[in-house]
Short mmCIF file of C-alpha atoms and ligand atoms in Angstrom, two decimals:
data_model
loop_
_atom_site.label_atom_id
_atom_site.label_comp_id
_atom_site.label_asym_id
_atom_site.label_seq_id
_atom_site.Cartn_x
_atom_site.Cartn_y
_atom_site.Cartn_z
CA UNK A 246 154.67 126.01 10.63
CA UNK A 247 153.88 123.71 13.11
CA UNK A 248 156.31 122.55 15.96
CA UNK A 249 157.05 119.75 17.35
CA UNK A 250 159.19 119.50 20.75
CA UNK A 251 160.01 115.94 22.09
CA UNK A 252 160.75 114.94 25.83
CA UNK A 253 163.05 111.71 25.86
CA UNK A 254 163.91 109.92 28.14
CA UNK A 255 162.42 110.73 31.57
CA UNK A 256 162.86 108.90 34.69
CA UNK A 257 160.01 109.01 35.77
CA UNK A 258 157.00 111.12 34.80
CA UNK A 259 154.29 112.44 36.81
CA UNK A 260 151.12 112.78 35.07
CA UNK A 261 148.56 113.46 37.51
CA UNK A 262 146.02 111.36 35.47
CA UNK A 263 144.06 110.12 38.56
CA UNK A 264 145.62 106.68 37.86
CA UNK A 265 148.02 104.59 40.37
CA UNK A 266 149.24 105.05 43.67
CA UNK A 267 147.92 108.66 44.76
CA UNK A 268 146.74 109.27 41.69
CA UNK A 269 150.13 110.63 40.57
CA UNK A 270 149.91 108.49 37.46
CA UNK A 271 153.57 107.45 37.04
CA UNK A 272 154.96 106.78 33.98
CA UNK A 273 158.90 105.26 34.08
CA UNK A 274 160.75 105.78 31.06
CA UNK A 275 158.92 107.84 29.52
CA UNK A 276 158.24 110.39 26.44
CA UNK A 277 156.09 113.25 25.88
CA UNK A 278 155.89 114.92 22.75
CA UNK A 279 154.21 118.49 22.10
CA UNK A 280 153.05 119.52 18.54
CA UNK A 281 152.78 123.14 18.83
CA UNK A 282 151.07 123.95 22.64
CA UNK A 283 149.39 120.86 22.76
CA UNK A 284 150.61 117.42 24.28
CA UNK A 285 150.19 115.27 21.76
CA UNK A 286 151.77 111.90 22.55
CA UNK A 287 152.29 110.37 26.34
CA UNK A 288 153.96 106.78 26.08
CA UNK A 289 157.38 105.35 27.32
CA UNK A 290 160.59 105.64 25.48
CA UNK A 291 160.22 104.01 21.79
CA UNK A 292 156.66 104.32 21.57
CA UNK A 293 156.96 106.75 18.61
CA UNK A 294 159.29 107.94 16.58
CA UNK A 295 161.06 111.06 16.85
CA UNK A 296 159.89 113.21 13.93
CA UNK A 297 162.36 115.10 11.86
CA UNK A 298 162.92 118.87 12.82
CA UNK A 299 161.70 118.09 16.09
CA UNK A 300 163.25 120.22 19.00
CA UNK A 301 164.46 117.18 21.19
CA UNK A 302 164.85 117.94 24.86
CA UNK A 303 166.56 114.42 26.84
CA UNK A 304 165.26 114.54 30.25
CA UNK A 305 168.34 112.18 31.21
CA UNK A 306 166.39 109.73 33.24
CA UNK A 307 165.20 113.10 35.11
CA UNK A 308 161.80 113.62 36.76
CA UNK A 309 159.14 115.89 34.89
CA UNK A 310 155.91 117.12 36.39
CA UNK A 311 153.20 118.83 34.77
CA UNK A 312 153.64 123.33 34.92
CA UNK A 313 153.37 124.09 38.45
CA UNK A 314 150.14 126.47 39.44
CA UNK A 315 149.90 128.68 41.97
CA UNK A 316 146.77 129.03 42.55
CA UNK A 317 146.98 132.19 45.61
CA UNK A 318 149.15 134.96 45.36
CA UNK A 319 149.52 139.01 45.78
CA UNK A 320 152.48 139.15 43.70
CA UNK A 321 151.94 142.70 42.76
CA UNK A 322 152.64 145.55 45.54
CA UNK A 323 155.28 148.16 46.25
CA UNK A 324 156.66 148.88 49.87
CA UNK A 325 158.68 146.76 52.30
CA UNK A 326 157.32 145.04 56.19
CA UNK A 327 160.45 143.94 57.15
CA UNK A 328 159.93 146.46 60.40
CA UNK A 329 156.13 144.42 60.47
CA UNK A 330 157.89 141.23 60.44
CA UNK A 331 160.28 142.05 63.39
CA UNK A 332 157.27 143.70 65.53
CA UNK A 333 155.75 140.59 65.37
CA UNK A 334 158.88 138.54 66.72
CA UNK A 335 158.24 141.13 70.04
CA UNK A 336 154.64 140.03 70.50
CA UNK A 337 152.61 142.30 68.38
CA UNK A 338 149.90 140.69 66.59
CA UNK A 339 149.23 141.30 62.98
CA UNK A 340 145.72 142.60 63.92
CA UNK A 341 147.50 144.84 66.24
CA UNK A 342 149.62 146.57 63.53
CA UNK A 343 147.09 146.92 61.04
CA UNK A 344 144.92 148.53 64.15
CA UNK A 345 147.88 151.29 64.14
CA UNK A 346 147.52 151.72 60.60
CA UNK A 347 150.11 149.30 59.08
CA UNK A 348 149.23 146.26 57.45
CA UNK A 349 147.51 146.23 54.26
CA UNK A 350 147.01 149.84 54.88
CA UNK A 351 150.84 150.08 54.50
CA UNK A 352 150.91 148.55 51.43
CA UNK A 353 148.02 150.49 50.09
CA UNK A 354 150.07 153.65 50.28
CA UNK A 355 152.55 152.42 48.79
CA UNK A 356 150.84 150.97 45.92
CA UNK A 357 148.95 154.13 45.21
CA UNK A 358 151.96 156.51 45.35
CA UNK A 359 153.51 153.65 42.31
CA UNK A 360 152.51 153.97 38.44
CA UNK A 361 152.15 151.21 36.41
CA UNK A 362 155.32 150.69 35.03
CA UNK A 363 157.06 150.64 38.62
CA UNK A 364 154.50 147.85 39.74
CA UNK A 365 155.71 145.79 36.81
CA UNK A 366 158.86 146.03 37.32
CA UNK A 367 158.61 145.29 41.33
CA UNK A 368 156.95 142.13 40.02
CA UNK A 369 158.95 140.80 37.32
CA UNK A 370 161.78 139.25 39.42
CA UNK A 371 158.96 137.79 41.52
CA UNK A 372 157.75 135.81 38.78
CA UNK A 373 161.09 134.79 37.29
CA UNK A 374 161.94 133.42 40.76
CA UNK A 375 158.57 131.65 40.25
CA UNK A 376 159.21 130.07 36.67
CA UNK A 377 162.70 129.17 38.40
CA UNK A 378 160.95 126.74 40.63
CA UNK A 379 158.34 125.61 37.91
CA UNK A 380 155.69 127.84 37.99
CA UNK A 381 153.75 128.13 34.42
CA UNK A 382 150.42 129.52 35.64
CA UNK A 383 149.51 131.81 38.66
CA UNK A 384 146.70 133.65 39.93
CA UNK A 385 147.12 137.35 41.30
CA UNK A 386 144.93 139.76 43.13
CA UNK A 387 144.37 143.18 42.94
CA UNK A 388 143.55 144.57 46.79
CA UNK A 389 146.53 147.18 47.46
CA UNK A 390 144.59 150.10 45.55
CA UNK A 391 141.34 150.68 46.77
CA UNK A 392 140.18 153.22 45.21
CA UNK A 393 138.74 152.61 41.71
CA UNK A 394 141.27 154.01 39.89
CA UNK A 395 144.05 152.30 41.65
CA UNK A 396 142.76 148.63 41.43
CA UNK A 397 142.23 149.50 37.78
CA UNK A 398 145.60 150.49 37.86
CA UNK A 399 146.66 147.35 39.57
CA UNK A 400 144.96 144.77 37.23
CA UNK A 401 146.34 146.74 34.25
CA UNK A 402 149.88 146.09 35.81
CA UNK A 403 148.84 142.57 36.09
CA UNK A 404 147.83 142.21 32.30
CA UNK A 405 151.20 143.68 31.51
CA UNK A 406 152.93 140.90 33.15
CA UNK A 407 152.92 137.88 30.70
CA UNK A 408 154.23 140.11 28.43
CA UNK A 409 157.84 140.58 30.34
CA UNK A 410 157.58 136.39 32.44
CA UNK A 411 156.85 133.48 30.22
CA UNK A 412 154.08 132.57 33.27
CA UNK A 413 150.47 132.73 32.84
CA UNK A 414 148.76 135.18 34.96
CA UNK A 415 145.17 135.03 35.75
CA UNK A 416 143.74 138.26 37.29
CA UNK A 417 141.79 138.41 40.83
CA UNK A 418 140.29 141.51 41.42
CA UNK A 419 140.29 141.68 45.50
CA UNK A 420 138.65 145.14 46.16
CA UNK A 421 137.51 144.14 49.63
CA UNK A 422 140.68 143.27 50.59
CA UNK A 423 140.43 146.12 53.18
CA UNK A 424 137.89 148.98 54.32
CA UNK A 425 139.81 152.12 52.61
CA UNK A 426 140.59 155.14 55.03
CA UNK A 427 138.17 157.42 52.36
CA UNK A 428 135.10 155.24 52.77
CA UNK A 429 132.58 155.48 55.33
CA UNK A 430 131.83 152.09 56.27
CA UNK A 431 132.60 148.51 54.90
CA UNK A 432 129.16 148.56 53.03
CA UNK A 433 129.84 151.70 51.78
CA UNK A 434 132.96 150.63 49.67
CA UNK A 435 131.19 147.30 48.81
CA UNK A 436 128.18 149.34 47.00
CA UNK A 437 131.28 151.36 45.35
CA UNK A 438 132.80 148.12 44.03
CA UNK A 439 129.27 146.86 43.26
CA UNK A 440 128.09 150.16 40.97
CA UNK A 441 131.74 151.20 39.49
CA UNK A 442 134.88 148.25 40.07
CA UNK A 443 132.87 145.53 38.74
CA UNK A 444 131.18 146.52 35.55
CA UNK A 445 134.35 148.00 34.71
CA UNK A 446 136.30 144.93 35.28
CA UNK A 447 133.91 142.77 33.34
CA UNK A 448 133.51 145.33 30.26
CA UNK A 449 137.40 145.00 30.25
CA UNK A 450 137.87 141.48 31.20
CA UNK A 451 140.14 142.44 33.51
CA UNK A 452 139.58 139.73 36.19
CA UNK A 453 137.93 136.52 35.89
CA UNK A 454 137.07 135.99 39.74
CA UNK A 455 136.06 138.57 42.42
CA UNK A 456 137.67 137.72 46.31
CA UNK A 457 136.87 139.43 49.57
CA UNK A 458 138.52 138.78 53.04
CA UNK A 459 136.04 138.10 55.18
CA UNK A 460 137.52 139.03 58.69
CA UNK A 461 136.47 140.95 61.77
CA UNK A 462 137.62 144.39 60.65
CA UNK A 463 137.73 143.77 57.17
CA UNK A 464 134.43 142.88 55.83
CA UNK A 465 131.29 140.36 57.12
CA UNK A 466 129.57 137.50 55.45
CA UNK A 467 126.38 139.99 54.60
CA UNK A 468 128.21 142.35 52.88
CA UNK A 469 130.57 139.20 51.14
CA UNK A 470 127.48 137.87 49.73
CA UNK A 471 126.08 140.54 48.19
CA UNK A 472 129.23 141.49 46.53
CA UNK A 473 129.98 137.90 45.33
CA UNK A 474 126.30 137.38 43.79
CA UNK A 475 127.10 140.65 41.88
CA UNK A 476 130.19 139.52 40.87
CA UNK A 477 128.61 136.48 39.32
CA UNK A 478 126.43 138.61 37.52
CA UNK A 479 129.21 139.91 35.93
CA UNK A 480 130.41 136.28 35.39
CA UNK A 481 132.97 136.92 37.60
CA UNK A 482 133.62 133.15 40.21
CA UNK A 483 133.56 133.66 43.70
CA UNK A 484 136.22 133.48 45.61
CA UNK A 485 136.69 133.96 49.88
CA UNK A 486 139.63 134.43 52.06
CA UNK A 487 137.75 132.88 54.87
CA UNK A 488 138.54 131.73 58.35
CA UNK A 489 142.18 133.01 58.38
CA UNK A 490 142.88 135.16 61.71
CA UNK A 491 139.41 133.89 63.00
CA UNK A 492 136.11 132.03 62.59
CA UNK A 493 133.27 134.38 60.48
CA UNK A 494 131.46 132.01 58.50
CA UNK A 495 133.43 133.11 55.26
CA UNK A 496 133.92 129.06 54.28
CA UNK A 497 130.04 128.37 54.56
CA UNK A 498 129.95 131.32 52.31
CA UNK A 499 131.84 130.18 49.47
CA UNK A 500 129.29 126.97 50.08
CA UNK A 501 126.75 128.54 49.97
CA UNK A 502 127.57 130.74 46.60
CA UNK A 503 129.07 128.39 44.83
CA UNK A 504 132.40 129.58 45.22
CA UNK A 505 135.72 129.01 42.68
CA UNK A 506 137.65 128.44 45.73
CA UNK A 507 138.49 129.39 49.66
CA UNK A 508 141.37 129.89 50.90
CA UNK A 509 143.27 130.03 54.25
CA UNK A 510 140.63 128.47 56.38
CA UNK A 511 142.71 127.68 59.71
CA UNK A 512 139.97 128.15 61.97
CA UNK A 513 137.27 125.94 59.73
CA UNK A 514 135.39 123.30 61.16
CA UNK A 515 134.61 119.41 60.31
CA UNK A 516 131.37 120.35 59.26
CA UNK A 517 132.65 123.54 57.13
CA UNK A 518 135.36 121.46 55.22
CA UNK A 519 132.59 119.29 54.72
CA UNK A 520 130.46 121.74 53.50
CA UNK A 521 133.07 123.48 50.80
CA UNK A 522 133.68 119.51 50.02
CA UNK A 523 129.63 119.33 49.40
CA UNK A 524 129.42 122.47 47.01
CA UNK A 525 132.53 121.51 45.19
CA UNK A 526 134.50 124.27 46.28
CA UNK A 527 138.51 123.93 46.23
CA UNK A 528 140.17 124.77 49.46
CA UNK A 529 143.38 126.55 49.05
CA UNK A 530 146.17 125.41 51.79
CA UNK A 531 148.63 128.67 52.36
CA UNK A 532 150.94 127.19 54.95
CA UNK A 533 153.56 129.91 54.15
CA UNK A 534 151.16 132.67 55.23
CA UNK A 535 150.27 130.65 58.62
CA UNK A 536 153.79 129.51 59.71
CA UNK A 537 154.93 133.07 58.63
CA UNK A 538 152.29 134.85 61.22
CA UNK A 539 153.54 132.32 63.99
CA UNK A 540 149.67 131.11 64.05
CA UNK A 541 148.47 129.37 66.91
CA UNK A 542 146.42 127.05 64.66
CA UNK A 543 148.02 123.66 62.41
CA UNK A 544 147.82 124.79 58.84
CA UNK A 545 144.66 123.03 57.65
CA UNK A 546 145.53 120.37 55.28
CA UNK A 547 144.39 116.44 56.77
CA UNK A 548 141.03 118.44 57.93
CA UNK A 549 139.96 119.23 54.41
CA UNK A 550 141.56 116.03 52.75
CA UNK A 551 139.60 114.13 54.53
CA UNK A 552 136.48 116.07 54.74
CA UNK A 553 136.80 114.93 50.63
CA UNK A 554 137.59 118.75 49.58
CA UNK A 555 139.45 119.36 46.16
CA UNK A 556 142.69 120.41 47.33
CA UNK A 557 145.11 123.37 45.85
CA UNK A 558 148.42 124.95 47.15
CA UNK A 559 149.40 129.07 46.76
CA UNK A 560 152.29 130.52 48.07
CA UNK A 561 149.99 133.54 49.25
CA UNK A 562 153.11 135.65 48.00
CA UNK A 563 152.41 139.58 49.80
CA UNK A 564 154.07 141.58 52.08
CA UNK A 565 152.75 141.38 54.89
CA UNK A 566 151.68 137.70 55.83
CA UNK A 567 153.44 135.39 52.90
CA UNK A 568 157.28 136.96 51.25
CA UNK A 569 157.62 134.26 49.58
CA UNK A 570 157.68 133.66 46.24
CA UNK A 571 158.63 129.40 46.36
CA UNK A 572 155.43 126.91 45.99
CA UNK A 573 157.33 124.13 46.10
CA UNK A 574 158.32 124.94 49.81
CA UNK A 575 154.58 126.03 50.58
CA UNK A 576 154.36 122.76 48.85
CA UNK A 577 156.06 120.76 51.63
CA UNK A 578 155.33 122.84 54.50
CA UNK A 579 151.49 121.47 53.39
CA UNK A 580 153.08 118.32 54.01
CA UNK A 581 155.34 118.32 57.10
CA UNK A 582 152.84 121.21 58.97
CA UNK A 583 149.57 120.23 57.49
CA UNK A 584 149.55 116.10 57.28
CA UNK A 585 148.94 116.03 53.76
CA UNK A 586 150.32 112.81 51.92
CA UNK A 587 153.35 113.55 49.76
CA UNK A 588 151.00 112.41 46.78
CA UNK A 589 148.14 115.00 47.86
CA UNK A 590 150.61 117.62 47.93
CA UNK A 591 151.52 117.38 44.30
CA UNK A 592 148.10 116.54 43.08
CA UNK A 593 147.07 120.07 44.95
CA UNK A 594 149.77 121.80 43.16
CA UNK A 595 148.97 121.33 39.82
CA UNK A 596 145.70 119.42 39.21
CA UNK A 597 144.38 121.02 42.21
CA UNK A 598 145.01 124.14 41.59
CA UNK A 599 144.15 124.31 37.92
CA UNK A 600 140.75 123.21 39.41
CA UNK A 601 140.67 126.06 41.72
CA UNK A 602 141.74 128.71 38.87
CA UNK A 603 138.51 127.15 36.99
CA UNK A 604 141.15 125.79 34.12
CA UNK A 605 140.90 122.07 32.87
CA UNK A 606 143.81 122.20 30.27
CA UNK A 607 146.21 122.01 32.47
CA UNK A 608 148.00 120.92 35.96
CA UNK A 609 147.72 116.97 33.90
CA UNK A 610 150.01 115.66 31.33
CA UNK A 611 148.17 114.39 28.79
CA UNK A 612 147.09 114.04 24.97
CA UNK A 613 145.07 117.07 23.98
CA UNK A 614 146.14 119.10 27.30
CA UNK A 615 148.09 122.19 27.20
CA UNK A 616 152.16 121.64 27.00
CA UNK A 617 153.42 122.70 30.25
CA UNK A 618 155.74 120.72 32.25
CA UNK A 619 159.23 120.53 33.71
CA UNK A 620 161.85 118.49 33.38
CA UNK A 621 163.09 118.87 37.29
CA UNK A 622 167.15 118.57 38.62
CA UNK A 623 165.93 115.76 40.73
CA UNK A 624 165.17 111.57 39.67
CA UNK A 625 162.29 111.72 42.05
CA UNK A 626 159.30 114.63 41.85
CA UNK A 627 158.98 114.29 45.74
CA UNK A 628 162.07 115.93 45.61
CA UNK A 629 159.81 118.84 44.90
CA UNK A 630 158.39 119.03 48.20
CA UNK A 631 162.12 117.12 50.13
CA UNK A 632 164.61 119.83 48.58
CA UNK A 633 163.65 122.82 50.31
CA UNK A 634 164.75 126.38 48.60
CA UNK A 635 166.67 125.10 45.96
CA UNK A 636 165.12 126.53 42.10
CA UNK A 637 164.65 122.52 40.58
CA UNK A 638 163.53 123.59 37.81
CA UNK A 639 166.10 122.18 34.51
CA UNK A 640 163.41 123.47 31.80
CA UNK A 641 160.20 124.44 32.05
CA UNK A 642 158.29 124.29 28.95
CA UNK A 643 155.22 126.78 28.73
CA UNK A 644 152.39 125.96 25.82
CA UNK A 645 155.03 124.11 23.99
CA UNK A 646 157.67 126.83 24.05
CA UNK A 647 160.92 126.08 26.45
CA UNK A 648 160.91 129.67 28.37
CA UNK A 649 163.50 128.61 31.29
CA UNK A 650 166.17 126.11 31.29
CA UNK A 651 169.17 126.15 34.35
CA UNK A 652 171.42 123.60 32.75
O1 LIG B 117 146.18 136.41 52.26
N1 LIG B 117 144.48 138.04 54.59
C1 LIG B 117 144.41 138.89 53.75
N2 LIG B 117 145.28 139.10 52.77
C2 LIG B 117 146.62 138.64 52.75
C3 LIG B 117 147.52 139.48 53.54
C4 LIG B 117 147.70 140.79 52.91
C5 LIG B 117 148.70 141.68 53.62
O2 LIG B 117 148.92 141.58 54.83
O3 LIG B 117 149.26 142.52 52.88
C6 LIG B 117 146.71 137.16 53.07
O4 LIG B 117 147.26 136.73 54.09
FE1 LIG B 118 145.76 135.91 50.40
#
């Protein structure tokens, strides 16, 4: 039986067509109404009638944005750096701790030593703090295994998840995350990931995109390419943490390759954004991660606007550079530490961000698109980026099904 679920009365409604100022695509007074997971009507109040049996939610003059998307996290990892985070407040670097054996490292043990079911359930309130802000769709990376087994382990947890959060999760697998203490080299574990992760993550469709941090003392642009062109062999996209802690080349890269997306990318040049802008490669903005670390560098975000680069927002969520789980507040800390335009900032976190998880049916509301959106506690959907730790969402709808409401 089909259903139909009807959105009355909004304030104001952000599309994200492209269309007026900022390409936000305002619509006042409007309705939306979803037949099953599809949008299948966008007009203002009146333009159709409501049909009978339909679910009616009344926005009550309320702001509604399209399902928020975040497009960059590592929501999935047992273990605590709490003592990281306070070692850092007396000076020590982050290189410096993973040096001593902390840092992802730290994590890695942890994550190991956890079965499936325990990373699940680490995760879960994660993502329901997620959905509580909006969230409908996020990515997630493997990374904290590293070993074959355990990164299979890890995107198996990740498949698990929709099944416990109404949010979508889309599967990274992030093998070179680190060099693990078993291997011999950084090339050594790449050929591993190359001969045994990848054609068992692509026989089991486990992961649509491949990452690698490309770092000094993590892995180089050499090894990076030859692990991302066999990931596309696998039809798996590219994807780079590049230029985070330092310049290597890592955004010229994901240029060069073709990449999905880059992200981090506080040391990049004019001429890199430029480049990423060129190939048509989103650039990811993590301002939690960088104002977390204390970095010396702005959070990139006027740089790559206007080098012209496709812009998306993550939360980075992970426990060492990022514990936090709210994209809204990465949201405005892209605005207020990384010059973006109130209007860019939203476009990055939905439109943009679908863009940079390679999905077009979503992160827009219109006819024929998928129904996610949320009806915010808020008149204006700046307030998104203005109200700073509060959960705004009222209801978020997910493929035409309500699956959070805090009325
Ligand atoms: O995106 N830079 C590499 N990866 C993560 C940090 C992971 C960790 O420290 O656990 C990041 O910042
Ligand atoms: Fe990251």
């Amino acid at each position: 039986m089909t259903a139909v679920v009807v959105i009355d009365h909004i304030g104001t409604l952000a599309t994200m067509d492209g269309s007026g100022p900022g390409g936000l695509g305002l619509v006042d007074n409007a309705v939306v109404v979803l037949v099953d997971d599809v949008i299948d009507h966008v007009g203002v109040v009146g333009s159709i009638a409501v049909p009978a049996g339909a679910t009616i939610i009344d926005a009550g003059g309320r702001a509604v944005v399209p399902g928020l998307i975040d497009c960059h996290t590592h929501l999935l990892f047992a273990g605590d750096r709490a003592d990281e985070f306070a070692m850092r407040a007396r000076g020590c670097s982050y290189q410096d701790i993973a040096a001593a054996g902390g840092g992802i490292k730290s994590t890695m043990r942890a994550v190991r030593s956890a079965s499936v079911d325990e990373l699940v359930g680490l995760a879960v309130p994660r993502l329901r703090a997620m959905l509580a802000r909006g969230v409908t769709t996020v990515e997630a990376k493997s990374g904290y295994g590293l070993t074959v087994p355990d990164e299979l382990k890890m995107l198996e947890a990740l498949r698990l998840l929709p099944y416990l959060v109404d949010v979508d999760v889309h599967a990274t697998l992030l093998a070179a995350h680190a060099v693990p203490p078993e291997a011999a080299s950084a090339s050594a574990w790449v050929d591993t990931i190359i001969d045994e992760l990848l054609p068992e993550v692509a026989r089991q469709r486990l992961a649509d995109a491949c990452d690698v941090f490309v770092e000094a003392g993590a892995f180089g642009v050499v090894d990076a390419r030859r692990l991302l062109r066999a990931a596309h062999h696998h039809g798996l996209a590219a994807v780079v943490h590049a230029e985070q802690l330092s310049w290597q080349g890592g955004a010229r890269l994901a240029a060069e390759v073709s990449a999905r997306a880059a992200g981090h990318l506080e040391h990049i040049t004019a001429d890199d954004a430029k480049a990423l802008a060129d190939a048509g490669v989103v650039a990811e903005i993590l301002s939690t991660a960088q104002v977390f670390l204390r970095g010396q560098r702005p959070v990139p975000g006027r740089l790559l606007a206007d080098a012209g680069c496709v812009l998306a927002i993550g939360t980075d969520l992970n426990p060492g550079t990022a514990m936090c789980a709210d994209l809204p507040l990465a949201a405005g800390l892209a605005v207020t530490q990384g010059g973006l335009t109130a209007e860019e900032a939203l476009r990055a976190m939905t439109v943009g961000s679908a863009r940079a998880l390679g999905l077009n049916d979503r992160g827009v509301v219109a006819v024929g698109k998928r129904g996610d959106l949320v009806v915010l506690e808020a008149a204006s959907p700046f307030s998104l980026l203005y109200r700073w730790g509060e959960p705004l969402a009222r209801t978020v709808v997910r493929a035409g099904r309500v699956v959070h409401t805090n009325t």
